[in-house]
Coordinates of C-alpha atoms and ligand atoms in Angstrom, one line a residue:
X653 CA -19.9 -4.6 -19.8
X654 CA -21.1 -1.7 -17.7
X655 CA -20.2 -1.6 -14.1
X656 CA -20.9 0.9 -11.3
X657 CA -18.0 2.8 -10.0
X658 CA -17.1 5.9 -7.8
X659 CA -14.7 8.4 -9.2
X660 CA -13.9 12.1 -9.7
X661 CA -14.2 14.1 -12.9
X662 CA -11.6 16.8 -11.8
X663 CA -9.1 17.3 -9.0
X664 CA -11.4 19.6 -7.0
X665 CA -14.6 17.6 -7.5
X666 CA -16.3 15.3 -5.0
X667 CA -16.7 11.5 -5.6
X668 CA -19.8 10.6 -7.6
X669 CA -21.3 7.4 -8.9
X670 CA -20.5 6.7 -12.5
X671 CA -21.0 3.8 -14.9
X672 CA -17.8 2.5 -16.5
X673 CA -17.2 -0.2 -19.1
X674 CA -15.0 -3.3 -18.4
X675 CA -13.7 -5.3 -21.4
X676 CA -15.2 -8.8 -22.0
X677 CA -12.7 -11.4 -20.5
X678 CA -10.1 -12.4 -23.1
X679 CA -8.5 -15.9 -23.1
X680 CA -6.1 -15.0 -20.3
X681 CA -8.4 -12.8 -18.3
X682 CA -10.1 -13.2 -14.9
X683 CA -13.3 -11.3 -14.2
X684 CA -13.7 -10.4 -10.5
X685 CA -16.7 -9.3 -8.6
X686 CA -15.2 -6.8 -6.2
X687 CA -16.3 -7.3 -2.5
X688 CA -14.0 -4.7 -0.9
X689 CA -11.5 -2.1 -1.8
X690 CA -9.1 -0.4 0.6
X691 CA -8.5 3.4 0.5
X692 CA -4.7 4.1 0.1
X693 CA -3.2 7.6 0.5
X694 CA -2.0 7.2 -3.1
X695 CA -5.6 7.2 -4.2
X696 CA -6.0 10.7 -2.6
X697 CA -2.7 12.0 -4.1
X698 CA -3.9 10.8 -7.5
X699 CA -7.6 11.8 -7.4
X700 CA -6.7 15.3 -6.2
X701 CA -4.0 15.8 -8.7
X702 CA -1.3 16.1 -6.1
X703 CA 1.1 14.1 -8.3
X704 CA 1.6 15.1 -11.9
X705 CA -0.3 13.2 -14.6
X706 CA -3.8 12.4 -13.3
X707 CA -6.3 11.8 -16.1
X708 CA -10.0 12.2 -15.5
X709 CA -12.4 10.6 -14.9
X710 CA -10.3 9.0 -12.2
X711 CA -11.5 5.9 -10.4
X712 CA -8.9 5.0 -7.8
X713 CA -8.5 1.8 -5.8
X714 CA -5.6 -0.8 -5.8
X715 CA -6.4 -2.8 -2.7
X716 CA -9.0 -5.0 -4.4
X717 CA -10.5 -8.3 -3.1
X718 CA -13.4 -10.3 -4.4
X719 CA -14.4 -13.5 -6.1
X720 CA -13.8 -14.8 -9.6
X721 CA -17.1 -14.6 -11.7
X722 CA -15.8 -15.6 -15.1
X723 CA -12.5 -16.8 -16.7
X724 CA -11.1 -16.9 -20.2
X725 CA -10.5 -20.2 -22.0
X726 CA -6.7 -20.2 -21.4
X727 CA -6.8 -19.3 -17.7
X728 CA -5.0 -22.0 -15.7
X729 CA -4.6 -20.8 -12.2
X730 CA -8.1 -19.6 -11.2
X731 CA -11.7 -21.0 -11.0
X732 CA -15.0 -19.3 -10.7
X733 CA -15.7 -18.6 -7.1
X734 CA -12.1 -18.3 -6.0
X735 CA -11.2 -15.6 -3.4
X736 CA -8.7 -13.3 -5.2
X737 CA -6.9 -10.0 -4.9
X738 CA -5.6 -7.4 -7.3
X739 CA -3.0 -4.8 -6.2
X740 CA -1.3 -1.9 -7.8
X741 CA -0.2 -3.6 -11.1
X742 CA -2.4 -5.1 -13.9
X743 CA 0.3 -5.5 -16.6
X744 CA 4.0 -5.0 -17.5
X745 CA 6.1 -5.7 -20.6
X746 CA 7.1 -9.2 -19.4
X747 CA 10.4 -9.1 -21.3
X748 CA 12.8 -6.7 -19.6
X749 CA 15.4 -7.5 -17.0
X750 CA 13.1 -6.4 -14.1
X751 CA 10.1 -8.4 -15.3
X752 CA 12.5 -11.5 -15.7
X753 CA 13.5 -11.0 -12.1
X754 CA 9.9 -10.9 -11.0
X755 CA 10.1 -7.2 -10.2
X756 CA 7.3 -6.0 -12.5
X757 CA 7.0 -2.8 -10.4
X758 CA 10.3 -1.8 -11.8
X759 CA 9.4 -2.8 -15.4
X760 CA 11.8 -0.9 -17.7
X761 CA 9.2 -0.2 -20.3
X762 CA 6.7 1.1 -17.8
X763 CA 4.1 -1.1 -15.9
X764 CA 0.4 -0.6 -16.1
X765 CA -1.1 0.6 -12.9
X766 CA -4.5 -0.6 -11.7
X767 CA -5.7 3.0 -12.2
X768 CA -4.5 6.1 -14.1
X769 CA -2.3 4.2 -16.7
X770 CA -2.7 4.4 -20.4
X771 CA -4.5 1.5 -22.2
X772 CA -6.3 1.0 -25.5
X773 CA -9.8 0.4 -23.9
X774 CA -12.0 3.4 -23.3
X775 CA -11.6 5.9 -21.7
X776 CA -7.9 5.4 -22.6
X777 CA -6.6 4.8 -19.1
X778 CA -7.2 2.2 -16.4
X779 CA -9.9 2.6 -13.8
X780 CA -9.4 1.0 -10.4
X781 CA -11.2 -0.8 -7.6
X782 CA -13.7 1.7 -6.4
X783 CA -16.1 -0.3 -8.6
X784 CA -18.2 -3.5 -8.7
X785 CA -16.2 -5.5 -11.2
X786 CA -12.7 -5.6 -12.8
X787 CA -11.1 -7.7 -15.5
X788 CA -7.4 -8.5 -15.1
X789 CA -4.8 -10.8 -16.8
X790 CA -4.4 -13.8 -14.6
X791 CA -0.7 -13.1 -14.3
X792 CA -1.6 -10.1 -12.1
X793 CA -4.3 -11.8 -9.9
X794 CA -3.4 -13.1 -6.4
X795 CA -4.8 -16.1 -4.5
X796 CA -6.2 -15.2 -1.0
X797 CA -5.8 -18.0 1.5
X798 CA -7.0 -16.2 4.7
X799 CA -10.3 -17.4 6.2
X800 CA -13.1 -16.0 4.0
X801 CA -14.6 -14.0 6.8
X802 CA -11.4 -11.9 6.9
X803 CA -11.7 -10.8 3.2
X804 CA -12.3 -7.1 4.0
X805 CA -9.4 -7.0 6.4
X806 CA -7.1 -8.6 3.7
X807 CA -7.8 -5.9 1.1
X808 CA -5.2 -3.5 2.5
X809 CA -2.5 -6.1 2.2
X810 CA -2.6 -5.7 -1.6
X811 CA -0.8 -2.3 -1.4
X812 CA 0.0 -1.4 2.3
X813 CA 1.0 -5.0 3.0
X814 CA 3.4 -5.5 0.0
X815 CA 4.8 -2.0 0.2
X816 CA 6.1 -2.6 3.7
X817 CA 6.9 -6.4 3.3
X818 CA 9.1 -5.9 0.2
X819 CA 11.6 -3.4 1.8
X820 CA 11.6 -5.3 5.1
X821 CA 12.6 -8.5 3.3
X822 CA 15.1 -6.7 1.0
X823 CA 16.9 -5.0 3.9
X824 CA 16.9 -8.2 6.0
X825 CA 14.4 -7.4 8.9
X826 CA 14.6 -10.4 11.2
X827 CA 15.9 -11.7 14.6
X828 CA 18.6 -9.6 16.1
X829 CA 17.7 -6.5 14.0
X830 CA 16.4 -3.2 15.3
X831 CA 13.8 -1.9 12.8
X832 CA 12.0 1.4 12.9
X833 CA 8.6 2.1 11.3
X834 CA 7.8 5.8 10.9
X835 CA 4.1 6.8 10.7
X836 CA 1.4 4.5 12.1
X837 CA -1.1 4.9 9.2
X838 CA -2.3 2.4 6.6
X839 CA 1.2 1.4 5.6
X840 CA 2.8 1.8 9.0
X841 CA 0.4 -0.4 10.9
X842 CA 1.1 -3.2 8.4
X843 CA 4.8 -2.7 8.6
X844 CA 4.7 -3.0 12.4
X845 CA 2.9 -6.3 12.2
X846 CA 5.0 -7.7 9.4
X847 CA 8.4 -6.7 10.9
X848 CA 7.3 -8.2 14.3
X849 CA 6.3 -11.5 12.6
X850 CA 9.7 -11.5 10.8
X851 CA 11.3 -11.5 14.3
X852 CA 12.8 -8.0 14.4
X853 CA 12.8 -5.7 17.4
X854 CA 10.3 -3.1 16.2
X855 CA 10.2 0.6 17.2
X856 CA 7.2 2.6 16.0
X857 CA 7.4 6.4 15.5
X858 CA 4.2 8.4 15.7
X859 CA 3.0 12.0 15.9
X860 CA -0.4 10.9 17.3
X861 CA -0.8 10.5 21.1
X862 CA -3.7 8.2 20.6
X863 CA -1.5 5.7 18.7
X864 CA 1.2 5.4 21.4
X865 CA -0.4 2.4 23.2
X866 CA -2.1 1.0 20.2
X867 CA 1.1 0.6 18.2
X868 CA 2.3 -1.8 21.0
X869 CA -0.8 -4.0 20.5
X870 CA 0.1 -4.2 16.8
X871 CA 3.5 -5.7 17.7
X872 CA 5.8 -2.7 18.4
X873 CA 8.3 -3.5 21.2
X874 CA 8.8 0.3 21.7
X875 CA 6.9 3.4 20.6
X876 CA 8.4 6.8 20.3
X877 CA 6.6 10.1 20.1
X878 CA 8.6 11.6 17.2
X879 CA 7.8 15.1 18.3
X880 CA 9.7 14.6 21.6
X881 CA 13.4 15.2 20.9
X882 CA 14.6 13.5 24.1
X883 CA 12.8 10.3 23.2
X884 CA 14.3 10.5 19.7
X885 CA 17.8 11.2 21.1
X886 CA 17.6 8.1 23.2
X887 CA 17.7 6.0 20.0
X888 CA 20.6 7.7 18.3
X889 CA 22.9 5.5 16.2
X890 CA 21.0 2.3 17.1
X891 CA 18.9 1.2 14.1
X892 CA 19.7 -1.5 11.5
X893 CA 16.9 -0.3 9.2
X894 CA 14.1 2.4 9.3
X895 CA 11.1 2.3 7.0
X896 CA 9.5 5.7 6.7
X897 CA 5.8 5.7 5.5
X898 CA 5.0 9.4 6.2
X899 CA 2.8 11.0 3.5
X900 CA 3.9 14.6 4.2
X901 CA 7.2 16.5 3.9
X902 CA 9.4 16.4 7.0
X903 CA 13.0 16.7 8.2
X904 CA 14.7 13.3 7.4
X905 CA 17.8 14.1 9.5
X906 CA 15.8 13.2 12.5
X907 CA 15.8 9.6 11.3
X908 CA 19.3 9.3 9.6
X909 CA 20.6 10.3 13.1
X910 CA 19.1 7.1 14.5
X911 CA 20.8 4.8 12.0
X912 CA 23.9 2.7 12.9
X913 CA 26.9 2.8 10.6
X914 CA 26.0 1.2 7.2
X915 CA 22.3 1.2 7.9
X916 CA 19.5 2.4 5.6
X917 CA 16.5 4.8 5.9
X918 CA 14.0 3.6 3.2
X919 CA 11.3 6.0 2.1
X920 CA 8.0 4.8 0.8
X921 CA 5.9 7.8 1.4
X922 CA 5.5 10.1 -1.7
X923 CA 4.6 13.6 -0.4
X924 CA 3.0 16.0 -2.8
X925 CA 6.0 18.4 -2.3
X926 CA 9.6 17.5 -1.5
X927 CA 11.2 16.8 1.9
X928 CA 13.7 19.5 3.0
X929 CA 17.1 18.4 1.5
X930 CA 18.7 16.0 4.0
X931 CA 22.1 16.8 5.5
X932 CA 24.9 14.7 4.0
X933 CA 27.2 14.8 7.0
X934 CA 25.6 11.9 9.0
X935 CA 25.4 9.9 5.7
X936 CA 29.1 10.4 4.9
X937 CA 30.5 10.0 8.4
X938 CA 28.8 6.6 9.0
X939 CA 28.3 5.4 5.4
X940 CA 24.5 5.6 5.9
X941 CA 22.0 5.4 3.0
X942 CA 18.7 6.9 2.1
X943 CA 16.8 4.6 -0.3
X944 CA 13.3 4.2 -1.8
X945 CA 11.1 1.2 -2.6
X946 CA 8.0 0.7 -4.7
X947 CA 5.2 -1.8 -3.8
X948 CA 6.5 -5.3 -4.8
X949 CA 6.3 -7.8 -7.7
X950 CA 3.6 -10.3 -8.2
X951 CA 5.4 -13.3 -6.9
X952 CA 6.5 -11.4 -3.8
X953 CA 2.9 -10.1 -3.3
X954 CA 1.7 -13.8 -3.3
X955 CA 4.5 -14.6 -0.9
X956 CA 3.4 -11.7 1.4
X957 CA -0.2 -12.8 1.3
X958 CA 0.7 -16.3 2.3
X959 CA 3.1 -15.1 5.0
X960 CA 0.3 -13.0 6.5
X961 CA -2.2 -15.9 6.3
X962 CA 0.3 -18.1 8.1
X963 CA 0.9 -15.5 10.8
X964 CA -2.7 -14.4 11.2
X965 CA -1.9 -10.9 10.0
X966 CA -4.7 -8.7 8.6
X967 CA -5.3 -4.9 8.5
X968 CA -7.2 -3.1 11.2
X969 CA -10.0 -1.5 9.2
X970 CA -13.0 0.8 9.3
X971 CA -15.6 -0.1 6.7
X972 CA -17.1 2.7 4.8
X973 CA -19.8 3.0 2.1
X974 CA -18.9 4.3 -1.3
X975 CA -20.9 7.5 -0.6
X976 CA -18.5 8.3 2.3
X977 CA -15.2 8.4 0.3
X978 CA -14.7 12.2 0.6
X979 CA -15.2 12.1 4.3
X980 CA -12.8 9.2 4.6
X981 CA -10.2 11.2 2.6
X982 CA -10.6 14.2 5.0
X983 CA -10.1 11.9 8.0
X984 CA -7.1 10.2 6.4
X985 CA -5.5 13.6 5.9
X986 CA -6.0 14.3 9.6
X987 CA -4.2 11.0 10.5
X988 CA -7.6 10.0 11.9
X989 CA -7.9 6.4 10.6
X990 CA -7.4 3.3 12.6
X991 CA -5.8 2.2 10.3
X992 CA -7.3 1.7 6.9
X993 CA -10.7 2.6 5.4
X994 CA -12.1 -0.2 3.3
X995 CA -15.1 0.4 0.9
X996 CA -17.8 -2.2 1.1
X997 CA -18.6 -3.1 -2.5
X998 CA -22.2 -3.9 -1.6
X999 CA -22.8 -0.1 -1.1
X1000 CA -22.0 0.7 -4.7
Ligands
LIG1417 P1 -1.8 7.2 5.8 O1 -2.7 6.1 6.2 O2 -2.3 8.6 5.7 O3 -0.6 7.2 6.8 C1 0.5 8.2 6.9 C2 0.9 8.4 8.3 O4 2.0 9.3 8.3 C3 -0.2 9.1 9.2 O5 -1.1 8.2 9.7 C4 0.7 9.7 10.2 O6 1.0 8.7 11.2 C5 1.9 10.1 9.5 N1 1.9 11.5 9.2 C6 1.0 12.2 8.4 N2 1.4 13.5 8.3 C7 2.5 13.6 9.0 C8 3.4 14.7 9.3 N3 3.1 16.0 8.8 N4 4.5 14.5 10.0 C9 4.8 13.3 10.5 N5 4.0 12.2 10.3 C10 2.9 12.4 9.6 O7 -1.1 7.0 4.4 P2 -0.6 5.6 3.7 O8 -1.8 5.0 2.9 O9 0.0 4.7 4.7 O10 0.4 6.1 2.7 C11 1.6 6.7 3.1 C12 2.4 7.3 2.0 O11 3.0 6.2 1.2 C13 1.6 8.1 1.0 O12 2.4 9.2 0.5 C14 1.4 7.1 -0.2 O13 1.1 7.7 -1.4 C15 2.7 6.3 -0.2 N6 2.6 5.0 -0.8 C16 3.8 4.6 -1.4 C17 3.8 3.3 -1.9 C18 5.1 2.8 -2.5 O14 5.1 1.9 -3.3 N7 6.2 3.5 -2.3 C19 2.7 2.5 -1.9 C20 1.6 2.9 -1.2 C21 1.5 4.2 -0.7 P3 1.1 9.1 12.8 O15 -0.3 9.5 13.2 O16 1.5 7.8 13.4 O17 2.2 10.2 12.9
LIG1418 ZN1 -1.5 2.2 -2.4

């Protein structure tokens, strides 16, 4: 079935309307009418070919929310009309150790991303949520239990929410823990809210003067201007965990210096070019770690959505029309988004 989408035909091209084809729902499939789709910095990295391996046409979008419009005969968990979400994953092997552990994002045979992953259906790779409809195996569809009027604000949880929730859970953010969130963008503003709701003492690090006070309103107990070395120095050796969401290369030593003995700096940002190599001395002398984390599995994504619904957590968004995606990308690159652009599906 043909559906309207917005995508790019090459790395240096602007977004244009295009008609794409979605498969007819199979027995285990859920067909979703997309109401809103968030704009993640990963969409920009992919559409512009900043990471290796983009195939064109590229229709990004993995922060999808909408309503079920059809289901296959064997679908058990969803009914027509349900409010649902789809994040970064639409399939995995289902048989390896990681899939058995509910960690589909680390599938050892390679998971299928919501966009830019090889599939049999034309055009040979997945096409994402900057579109009016999508068809997804029910095992990769999430229930949304927030009030319906918050649907647009829930969209960013499907990537920005889970990408911050998963490492915060894994490294034990909670009462008595001092947790840093670096970068107050799409991911960072979710990380601040989630770490605060988990009960941690939250310190936000930003390069934007305009976010110094706003980060407090999101739940940060303290906010540090990361360009001010005296402010940074005041926190030396004090953090249990730091989550770094920055999308550009920068000197990581500034953050390893802030960790306690045995603490971890977890990177989730994936810059187009590498960070300068970190110094090993602070790691060795205090047994500190630099780690990474990728989104989250399906069960944990549902857990995160329900946690956020219980705590009244949603993204702060600016709605845009599909025709404004290029302008939204330019503003995202300038750190000028408070704090996530969300495409209104009705503008398609
Ligand atoms: P975003 O909305 O653009 O936020 C990134 C923030 O980083 C900016 O708002 C800015 O915050 C800060 N920043 C930008 N340039 C900087 C610089 N040169 N130096 C220091 N700080 C800078 O992006 P996002 O959507 O949150 O995504 C962030 C990164 O995570 C991207 O690389 C994305 O691809 C990646 N990502 C990874 C995963 C995963 O599973 N690991 C999932 C989703 C996204 P301030 O204004 O506060 O300084
Ligand atoms: Zn994303």
